Amino acid sequence: MTDPTLLLYALILGLVEGVTEFLPISSTGHLIIAGQLLGFTGEKAKVFMIAIQLAAIFAVVWEYRVRLGHVVMSLHSEPASQRLAVNLMAGFLPAAVLGFLFYKQIKFYLFNPIVVASALVIGGVLILWAERRKHVITTEGIDELTWRRALAVGFAQALAMIPGTSRSGATI
């Protein structure tokens, strides 16, 4: 028998994830705060939040399945696919290495509502600032991205290990 309260939590947190995942406002931060407000904390909450975010990742992979499949199948022959693979690795490595090295410290010090709320406010202020400043477009699209710029994006995304900091916001 399923606990109706858990179903309600799943519904509420699923809505929070769905609304916040693809906006530059940190879905993880919003899930942590929503979980705290609901009183849904502990191991069940952690497992649920991981599962719900994996679902969002699978949705993105599904959306880009044709392009990803093409890249994988043409890695040996197409320079554009090779460049994309290098850029994806360059963008992934900073967060992976820093996350591996500092996992315990990140979980212990940063996963609390005060840090999350602070990061959300700081992120909001930075987005407002970025919108008001003059924009200089340096890259038209992913195909023109250099590995150095991809690495810089990776370091910016590493900031998103602070819950409440948006990966997409850091990238933008």
mmCIF file with all atom_site columns, C-alpha atoms in Angstrom:
data_model
loop_
_atom_site.group_PDB
_atom_site.id
_atom_site.type_symbol
_atom_site.label_atom_id
_atom_site.label_alt_id
_atom_site.label_comp_id
_atom_site.label_asym_id
_atom_site.label_entity_id
_atom_site.label_seq_id
_atom_site.pdbx_PDB_ins_code
_atom_site.Cartn_x
_atom_site.Cartn_y
_atom_site.Cartn_z
_atom_site.occupancy
_atom_site.B_iso_or_equiv
_atom_site.pdbx_formal_charge
_atom_site.auth_seq_id
_atom_site.auth_comp_id
_atom_site.auth_asym_id
_atom_site.auth_atom_id
_atom_site.pdbx_PDB_model_num
ATOM 1   C CA . MET A 1 1   ? 0.000  0.000  0.000   1.00 0.00 ? 1   MET A CA 1
ATOM 2   C CA . THR A 1 2   ? 1.322  3.421  -0.945  1.00 0.00 ? 2   THR A CA 1
ATOM 3   C CA . ASP A 1 3   ? 1.306  6.214  1.593   1.00 0.00 ? 3   ASP A CA 1
ATOM 4   C CA . PRO A 1 4   ? -0.974 9.007  0.246   1.00 0.00 ? 4   PRO A CA 1
ATOM 5   C CA . THR A 1 5   ? 1.350  11.602 1.772   1.00 0.00 ? 5   THR A CA 1
ATOM 6   C CA . LEU A 1 6   ? 4.259  10.313 -0.330  1.00 0.00 ? 6   LEU A CA 1
ATOM 7   C CA . LEU A 1 7   ? 2.081  10.544 -3.438  1.00 0.00 ? 7   LEU A CA 1
ATOM 8   C CA . LEU A 1 8   ? 1.259  14.149 -2.558  1.00 0.00 ? 8   LEU A CA 1
ATOM 9   C CA . TYR A 1 9   ? 4.963  14.910 -2.050  1.00 0.00 ? 9   TYR A CA 1
ATOM 10  C CA . ALA A 1 10  ? 5.738  13.253 -5.391  1.00 0.00 ? 10  ALA A CA 1
ATOM 11  C CA . LEU A 1 11  ? 3.104  15.369 -7.118  1.00 0.00 ? 11  LEU A CA 1
ATOM 12  C CA . ILE A 1 12  ? 4.267  18.640 -5.557  1.00 0.00 ? 12  ILE A CA 1
ATOM 13  C CA . LEU A 1 13  ? 7.984  17.979 -6.055  1.00 0.00 ? 13  LEU A CA 1
ATOM 14  C CA . GLY A 1 14  ? 7.350  16.704 -9.586  1.00 0.00 ? 14  GLY A CA 1
ATOM 15  C CA . LEU A 1 15  ? 5.614  19.980 -10.396 1.00 0.00 ? 15  LEU A CA 1
ATOM 16  C CA . VAL A 1 16  ? 8.468  21.970 -8.839  1.00 0.00 ? 16  VAL A CA 1
ATOM 17  C CA . GLU A 1 17  ? 11.013 19.999 -10.894 1.00 0.00 ? 17  GLU A CA 1
ATOM 18  C CA . GLY A 1 18  ? 8.996  20.301 -14.088 1.00 0.00 ? 18  GLY A CA 1
ATOM 19  C CA . VAL A 1 19  ? 8.585  24.058 -13.765 1.00 0.00 ? 19  VAL A CA 1
ATOM 20  C CA . THR A 1 20  ? 12.156 24.831 -12.687 1.00 0.00 ? 20  THR A CA 1
ATOM 21  C CA . GLU A 1 21  ? 14.394 22.332 -14.529 1.00 0.00 ? 21  GLU A CA 1
ATOM 22  C CA . PHE A 1 22  ? 14.689 24.189 -17.818 1.00 0.00 ? 22  PHE A CA 1
ATOM 23  C CA . LEU A 1 23  ? 14.733 27.716 -16.432 1.00 0.00 ? 23  LEU A CA 1
ATOM 24  C CA . PRO A 1 24  ? 17.871 29.382 -15.039 1.00 0.00 ? 24  PRO A CA 1
ATOM 25  C CA . ILE A 1 25  ? 16.584 29.154 -11.452 1.00 0.00 ? 25  ILE A CA 1
ATOM 26  C CA . SER A 1 26  ? 18.059 25.934 -9.971  1.00 0.00 ? 26  SER A CA 1
ATOM 27  C CA . SER A 1 27  ? 15.658 23.038 -9.810  1.00 0.00 ? 27  SER A CA 1
ATOM 28  C CA . THR A 1 28  ? 17.789 21.417 -7.088  1.00 0.00 ? 28  THR A CA 1
ATOM 29  C CA . GLY A 1 29  ? 17.566 24.503 -4.899  1.00 0.00 ? 29  GLY A CA 1
ATOM 30  C CA . HIS A 1 30  ? 13.813 24.689 -5.340  1.00 0.00 ? 30  HIS A CA 1
ATOM 31  C CA . LEU A 1 31  ? 13.441 20.966 -4.579  1.00 0.00 ? 31  LEU A CA 1
ATOM 32  C CA . ILE A 1 32  ? 15.469 21.331 -1.373  1.00 0.00 ? 32  ILE A CA 1
ATOM 33  C CA . ILE A 1 33  ? 13.397 24.297 -0.197  1.00 0.00 ? 33  ILE A CA 1
ATOM 34  C CA . ALA A 1 34  ? 10.104 22.642 -1.190  1.00 0.00 ? 34  ALA A CA 1
ATOM 35  C CA . GLY A 1 35  ? 11.155 19.466 0.625   1.00 0.00 ? 35  GLY A CA 1
ATOM 36  C CA . GLN A 1 36  ? 11.962 21.472 3.751   1.00 0.00 ? 36  GLN A CA 1
ATOM 37  C CA . LEU A 1 37  ? 8.633  23.313 3.593   1.00 0.00 ? 37  LEU A CA 1
ATOM 38  C CA . LEU A 1 38  ? 6.780  19.997 3.218   1.00 0.00 ? 38  LEU A CA 1
ATOM 39  C CA . GLY A 1 39  ? 8.804  18.371 5.989   1.00 0.00 ? 39  GLY A CA 1
ATOM 40  C CA . PHE A 1 40  ? 9.991  15.793 3.435   1.00 0.00 ? 40  PHE A CA 1
ATOM 41  C CA . THR A 1 41  ? 13.645 15.293 4.364   1.00 0.00 ? 41  THR A CA 1
ATOM 42  C CA . GLY A 1 42  ? 15.964 12.391 5.029   1.00 0.00 ? 42  GLY A CA 1
ATOM 43  C CA . GLU A 1 43  ? 16.966 9.421  2.894   1.00 0.00 ? 43  GLU A CA 1
ATOM 44  C CA . LYS A 1 44  ? 13.589 8.951  1.154   1.00 0.00 ? 44  LYS A CA 1
ATOM 45  C CA . ALA A 1 45  ? 13.629 12.590 0.108   1.00 0.00 ? 45  ALA A CA 1
ATOM 46  C CA . LYS A 1 46  ? 17.206 12.345 -1.201  1.00 0.00 ? 46  LYS A CA 1
ATOM 47  C CA . VAL A 1 47  ? 16.444 9.225  -3.241  1.00 0.00 ? 47  VAL A CA 1
ATOM 48  C CA . PHE A 1 48  ? 13.289 10.803 -4.629  1.00 0.00 ? 48  PHE A CA 1
ATOM 49  C CA . MET A 1 49  ? 15.082 14.009 -5.619  1.00 0.00 ? 49  MET A CA 1
ATOM 50  C CA . ILE A 1 50  ? 17.791 12.036 -7.424  1.00 0.00 ? 50  ILE A CA 1
ATOM 51  C CA . ALA A 1 51  ? 15.171 9.954  -9.237  1.00 0.00 ? 51  ALA A CA 1
ATOM 52  C CA . ILE A 1 52  ? 13.128 12.968 -10.297 1.00 0.00 ? 52  ILE A CA 1
ATOM 53  C CA . GLN A 1 53  ? 16.214 14.741 -11.646 1.00 0.00 ? 53  GLN A CA 1
ATOM 54  C CA . LEU A 1 54  ? 17.281 11.605 -13.528 1.00 0.00 ? 54  LEU A CA 1
ATOM 55  C CA . ALA A 1 55  ? 13.886 11.684 -15.216 1.00 0.00 ? 55  ALA A CA 1
ATOM 56  C CA . ALA A 1 56  ? 14.626 15.222 -16.432 1.00 0.00 ? 56  ALA A CA 1
ATOM 57  C CA . ILE A 1 57  ? 18.024 14.084 -17.749 1.00 0.00 ? 57  ILE A CA 1
ATOM 58  C CA . PHE A 1 58  ? 16.372 11.186 -19.592 1.00 0.00 ? 58  PHE A CA 1
ATOM 59  C CA . ALA A 1 59  ? 13.889 13.645 -21.116 1.00 0.00 ? 59  ALA A CA 1
ATOM 60  C CA . VAL A 1 60  ? 16.760 15.727 -22.514 1.00 0.00 ? 60  VAL A CA 1
ATOM 61  C CA . VAL A 1 61  ? 18.561 12.642 -23.839 1.00 0.00 ? 61  VAL A CA 1
ATOM 62  C CA . TRP A 1 62  ? 15.297 11.503 -25.462 1.00 0.00 ? 62  TRP A CA 1
ATOM 63  C CA . GLU A 1 63  ? 14.773 14.911 -27.072 1.00 0.00 ? 63  GLU A CA 1
ATOM 64  C CA . TYR A 1 64  ? 18.296 14.896 -28.528 1.00 0.00 ? 64  TYR A CA 1
ATOM 65  C CA . ARG A 1 65  ? 18.523 11.151 -29.205 1.00 0.00 ? 65  ARG A CA 1
ATOM 66  C CA . VAL A 1 66  ? 18.837 11.540 -32.988 1.00 0.00 ? 66  VAL A CA 1
ATOM 67  C CA . ARG A 1 67  ? 21.643 14.097 -32.760 1.00 0.00 ? 67  ARG A CA 1
ATOM 68  C CA . LEU A 1 68  ? 23.431 12.190 -29.988 1.00 0.00 ? 68  LEU A CA 1
ATOM 69  C CA . GLY A 1 69  ? 23.126 8.971  -31.985 1.00 0.00 ? 69  GLY A CA 1
ATOM 70  C CA . HIS A 1 70  ? 24.562 10.677 -35.051 1.00 0.00 ? 70  HIS A CA 1
ATOM 71  C CA . VAL A 1 71  ? 27.470 12.082 -33.038 1.00 0.00 ? 71  VAL A CA 1
ATOM 72  C CA . VAL A 1 72  ? 28.284 8.685  -31.528 1.00 0.00 ? 72  VAL A CA 1
ATOM 73  C CA . MET A 1 73  ? 28.039 6.868  -34.867 1.00 0.00 ? 73  MET A CA 1
ATOM 74  C CA . SER A 1 74  ? 30.160 9.445  -36.712 1.00 0.00 ? 74  SER A CA 1
ATOM 75  C CA . LEU A 1 75  ? 32.880 10.062 -34.103 1.00 0.00 ? 75  LEU A CA 1
ATOM 76  C CA . HIS A 1 76  ? 35.444 8.180  -36.158 1.00 0.00 ? 76  HIS A CA 1
ATOM 77  C CA . SER A 1 77  ? 34.809 10.128 -39.368 1.00 0.00 ? 77  SER A CA 1
ATOM 78  C CA . GLU A 1 78  ? 33.291 13.592 -38.834 1.00 0.00 ? 78  GLU A CA 1
ATOM 79  C CA . PRO A 1 79  ? 35.364 16.461 -37.413 1.00 0.00 ? 79  PRO A CA 1
ATOM 80  C CA . ALA A 1 80  ? 32.187 18.245 -36.235 1.00 0.00 ? 80  ALA A CA 1
ATOM 81  C CA . SER A 1 81  ? 31.192 15.206 -34.149 1.00 0.00 ? 81  SER A CA 1
ATOM 82  C CA . GLN A 1 82  ? 34.710 14.911 -32.769 1.00 0.00 ? 82  GLN A CA 1
ATOM 83  C CA . ARG A 1 83  ? 34.718 18.606 -31.844 1.00 0.00 ? 83  ARG A CA 1
ATOM 84  C CA . LEU A 1 84  ? 31.334 18.255 -30.116 1.00 0.00 ? 84  LEU A CA 1
ATOM 85  C CA . ALA A 1 85  ? 32.568 15.233 -28.146 1.00 0.00 ? 85  ALA A CA 1
ATOM 86  C CA . VAL A 1 86  ? 35.711 17.113 -27.067 1.00 0.00 ? 86  VAL A CA 1
ATOM 87  C CA . ASN A 1 87  ? 33.619 20.131 -26.070 1.00 0.00 ? 87  ASN A CA 1
ATOM 88  C CA . LEU A 1 88  ? 31.180 17.984 -24.085 1.00 0.00 ? 88  LEU A CA 1
ATOM 89  C CA . MET A 1 89  ? 34.088 16.429 -22.189 1.00 0.00 ? 89  MET A CA 1
ATOM 90  C CA . ALA A 1 90  ? 35.711 19.837 -21.624 1.00 0.00 ? 90  ALA A CA 1
ATOM 91  C CA . GLY A 1 91  ? 32.409 21.160 -20.285 1.00 0.00 ? 91  GLY A CA 1
ATOM 92  C CA . PHE A 1 92  ? 31.873 18.094 -18.085 1.00 0.00 ? 92  PHE A CA 1
ATOM 93  C CA . LEU A 1 93  ? 35.330 17.612 -16.565 1.00 0.00 ? 93  LEU A CA 1
ATOM 94  C CA . PRO A 1 94  ? 35.569 20.625 -14.210 1.00 0.00 ? 94  PRO A CA 1
ATOM 95  C CA . ALA A 1 95  ? 32.383 19.738 -12.330 1.00 0.00 ? 95  ALA A CA 1
ATOM 96  C CA . ALA A 1 96  ? 33.200 16.023 -12.357 1.00 0.00 ? 96  ALA A CA 1
ATOM 97  C CA . VAL A 1 97  ? 36.691 16.507 -10.926 1.00 0.00 ? 97  VAL A CA 1
ATOM 98  C CA . LEU A 1 98  ? 35.666 19.121 -8.353  1.00 0.00 ? 98  LEU A CA 1
ATOM 99  C CA . GLY A 1 99  ? 32.589 17.098 -7.380  1.00 0.00 ? 99  GLY A CA 1
ATOM 100 C CA . PHE A 1 100 ? 34.709 13.984 -6.908  1.00 0.00 ? 100 PHE A CA 1
ATOM 101 C CA . LEU A 1 101 ? 37.332 15.806 -4.846  1.00 0.00 ? 101 LEU A CA 1
ATOM 102 C CA . PHE A 1 102 ? 34.946 17.809 -2.646  1.00 0.00 ? 102 PHE A CA 1
ATOM 103 C CA . TYR A 1 103 ? 31.796 15.636 -2.526  1.00 0.00 ? 103 TYR A CA 1
ATOM 104 C CA . LYS A 1 104 ? 31.699 15.279 1.277   1.00 0.00 ? 104 LYS A CA 1
ATOM 105 C CA . GLN A 1 105 ? 32.324 18.969 1.909   1.00 0.00 ? 105 GLN A CA 1
ATOM 106 C CA . ILE A 1 106 ? 29.676 19.971 -0.646  1.00 0.00 ? 106 ILE A CA 1
ATOM 107 C CA . LYS A 1 107 ? 27.056 17.694 0.912   1.00 0.00 ? 107 LYS A CA 1
ATOM 108 C CA . PHE A 1 108 ? 27.950 18.656 4.490   1.00 0.00 ? 108 PHE A CA 1
ATOM 109 C CA . TYR A 1 109 ? 28.262 22.428 4.149   1.00 0.00 ? 109 TYR A CA 1
ATOM 110 C CA . LEU A 1 110 ? 26.129 23.401 1.176   1.00 0.00 ? 110 LEU A CA 1
ATOM 111 C CA . PHE A 1 111 ? 22.944 21.307 1.239   1.00 0.00 ? 111 PHE A CA 1
ATOM 112 C CA . ASN A 1 112 ? 20.927 23.392 3.670   1.00 0.00 ? 112 ASN A CA 1
ATOM 113 C CA . PRO A 1 113 ? 18.087 25.864 3.134   1.00 0.00 ? 113 PRO A CA 1
ATOM 114 C CA . ILE A 1 114 ? 20.118 28.957 4.119   1.00 0.00 ? 114 ILE A CA 1
ATOM 115 C CA . VAL A 1 115 ? 22.816 28.286 1.507   1.00 0.00 ? 115 VAL A CA 1
ATOM 116 C CA . VAL A 1 116 ? 20.159 27.394 -1.081  1.00 0.00 ? 116 VAL A CA 1
ATOM 117 C CA . ALA A 1 117 ? 18.108 30.541 -0.443  1.00 0.00 ? 117 ALA A CA 1
ATOM 118 C CA . SER A 1 118 ? 21.247 32.698 -0.525  1.00 0.00 ? 118 SER A CA 1
ATOM 119 C CA . ALA A 1 119 ? 22.373 31.150 -3.815  1.00 0.00 ? 119 ALA A CA 1
ATOM 120 C CA . LEU A 1 120 ? 18.904 31.653 -5.322  1.00 0.00 ? 120 LEU A CA 1
ATOM 121 C CA . VAL A 1 121 ? 18.928 35.344 -4.374  1.00 0.00 ? 121 VAL A CA 1
ATOM 122 C CA . ILE A 1 122 ? 22.495 35.884 -5.616  1.00 0.00 ? 122 ILE A CA 1
ATOM 123 C CA . GLY A 1 123 ? 21.675 34.039 -8.843  1.00 0.00 ? 123 GLY A CA 1
ATOM 124 C CA . GLY A 1 124 ? 18.585 36.183 -9.367  1.00 0.00 ? 124 GLY A CA 1
ATOM 125 C CA . VAL A 1 125 ? 20.570 39.377 -8.868  1.00 0.00 ? 125 VAL A CA 1
ATOM 126 C CA . LEU A 1 126 ? 23.254 38.156 -11.302 1.00 0.00 ? 126 LEU A CA 1
ATOM 127 C CA . ILE A 1 127 ? 20.637 37.315 -13.935 1.00 0.00 ? 127 ILE A CA 1
ATOM 128 C CA . LEU A 1 128 ? 19.124 40.797 -13.592 1.00 0.00 ? 128 LEU A CA 1
ATOM 129 C CA . TRP A 1 129 ? 22.600 42.335 -13.880 1.00 0.00 ? 129 TRP A CA 1
ATOM 130 C CA . ALA A 1 130 ? 23.435 40.217 -16.948 1.00 0.00 ? 130 ALA A CA 1
ATOM 131 C CA . GLU A 1 131 ? 20.197 41.223 -18.656 1.00 0.00 ? 131 GLU A CA 1
ATOM 132 C CA . ARG A 1 132 ? 20.942 44.921 -18.177 1.00 0.00 ? 132 ARG A CA 1
ATOM 133 C CA . ARG A 1 133 ? 24.499 44.911 -19.469 1.00 0.00 ? 133 ARG A CA 1
ATOM 134 C CA . LYS A 1 134 ? 25.528 45.165 -23.082 1.00 0.00 ? 134 LYS A CA 1
ATOM 135 C CA . HIS A 1 135 ? 25.753 41.769 -24.757 1.00 0.00 ? 135 HIS A CA 1
ATOM 136 C CA . VAL A 1 136 ? 28.577 40.796 -27.046 1.00 0.00 ? 136 VAL A CA 1
ATOM 137 C CA . ILE A 1 137 ? 27.848 37.552 -28.881 1.00 0.00 ? 137 ILE A CA 1
ATOM 138 C CA . THR A 1 138 ? 31.088 35.605 -29.177 1.00 0.00 ? 138 THR A CA 1
ATOM 139 C CA . THR A 1 139 ? 29.697 32.227 -30.228 1.00 0.00 ? 139 THR A CA 1
ATOM 140 C CA . GLU A 1 140 ? 26.758 31.725 -32.569 1.00 0.00 ? 140 GLU A CA 1
ATOM 141 C CA . GLY A 1 141 ? 26.050 28.110 -31.638 1.00 0.00 ? 141 GLY A CA 1
ATOM 142 C CA . ILE A 1 142 ? 27.440 24.866 -30.323 1.00 0.00 ? 142 ILE A CA 1
ATOM 143 C CA . ASP A 1 143 ? 29.182 24.098 -33.619 1.00 0.00 ? 143 ASP A CA 1
ATOM 144 C CA . GLU A 1 144 ? 31.377 27.215 -33.271 1.00 0.00 ? 144 GLU A CA 1
ATOM 145 C CA . LEU A 1 145 ? 32.263 26.569 -29.636 1.00 0.00 ? 145 LEU A CA 1
ATOM 146 C CA . THR A 1 146 ? 35.981 26.112 -28.932 1.00 0.00 ? 146 THR A CA 1
ATOM 147 C CA . TRP A 1 147 ? 37.253 23.629 -26.372 1.00 0.00 ? 147 TRP A CA 1
ATOM 148 C CA . ARG A 1 148 ? 38.611 26.522 -24.271 1.00 0.00 ? 148 ARG A CA 1
ATOM 149 C CA . ARG A 1 149 ? 35.204 28.184 -24.148 1.00 0.00 ? 149 ARG A CA 1
ATOM 150 C CA . ALA A 1 150 ? 33.604 24.799 -23.373 1.00 0.00 ? 150 ALA A CA 1
ATOM 151 C CA . LEU A 1 151 ? 36.069 24.394 -20.494 1.00 0.00 ? 151 LEU A CA 1
ATOM 152 C CA . ALA A 1 152 ? 35.152 27.875 -19.219 1.00 0.00 ? 152 ALA A CA 1
ATOM 153 C CA . VAL A 1 153 ? 31.472 26.889 -19.373 1.00 0.00 ? 153 VAL A CA 1
ATOM 154 C CA . GLY A 1 154 ? 32.373 23.743 -17.423 1.00 0.00 ? 154 GLY A CA 1
ATOM 155 C CA . PHE A 1 155 ? 33.999 25.791 -14.663 1.00 0.00 ? 155 PHE A CA 1
ATOM 156 C CA . ALA A 1 156 ? 30.968 28.105 -14.576 1.00 0.00 ? 156 ALA A CA 1
ATOM 157 C CA . GLN A 1 157 ? 28.709 25.064 -14.286 1.00 0.00 ? 157 GLN A CA 1
ATOM 158 C CA . ALA A 1 158 ? 30.859 23.738 -11.450 1.00 0.00 ? 158 ALA A CA 1
ATOM 159 C CA . LEU A 1 159 ? 29.436 26.633 -9.416  1.00 0.00 ? 159 LEU A CA 1
ATOM 160 C CA . ALA A 1 160 ? 26.125 24.797 -9.656  1.00 0.00 ? 160 ALA A CA 1
ATOM 161 C CA . MET A 1 161 ? 27.440 22.286 -7.139  1.00 0.00 ? 161 MET A CA 1
ATOM 162 C CA . ILE A 1 162 ? 26.276 24.935 -4.705  1.00 0.00 ? 162 ILE A CA 1
ATOM 163 C CA . PRO A 1 163 ? 22.579 24.054 -4.435  1.00 0.00 ? 163 PRO A CA 1
ATOM 164 C CA . GLY A 1 164 ? 20.502 27.024 -5.486  1.00 0.00 ? 164 GLY A CA 1
ATOM 165 C CA . THR A 1 165 ? 22.979 27.946 -8.216  1.00 0.00 ? 165 THR A CA 1
ATOM 166 C CA . SER A 1 166 ? 21.540 27.245 -11.637 1.00 0.00 ? 166 SER A CA 1
ATOM 167 C CA . ARG A 1 167 ? 23.623 25.262 -14.153 1.00 0.00 ? 167 ARG A CA 1
ATOM 168 C CA . SER A 1 168 ? 21.862 26.936 -17.052 1.00 0.00 ? 168 SER A CA 1
ATOM 169 C CA . GLY A 1 169 ? 22.121 30.337 -15.367 1.00 0.00 ? 169 GLY A CA 1
ATOM 170 C CA . ALA A 1 170 ? 25.868 29.864 -14.841 1.00 0.00 ? 170 ALA A CA 1
ATOM 171 C CA . THR A 1 171 ? 26.223 28.827 -18.475 1.00 0.00 ? 171 THR A CA 1
ATOM 172 C CA . ILE A 1 172 ? 24.284 31.808 -19.778 1.00 0.00 ? 172 ILE A CA 1
#
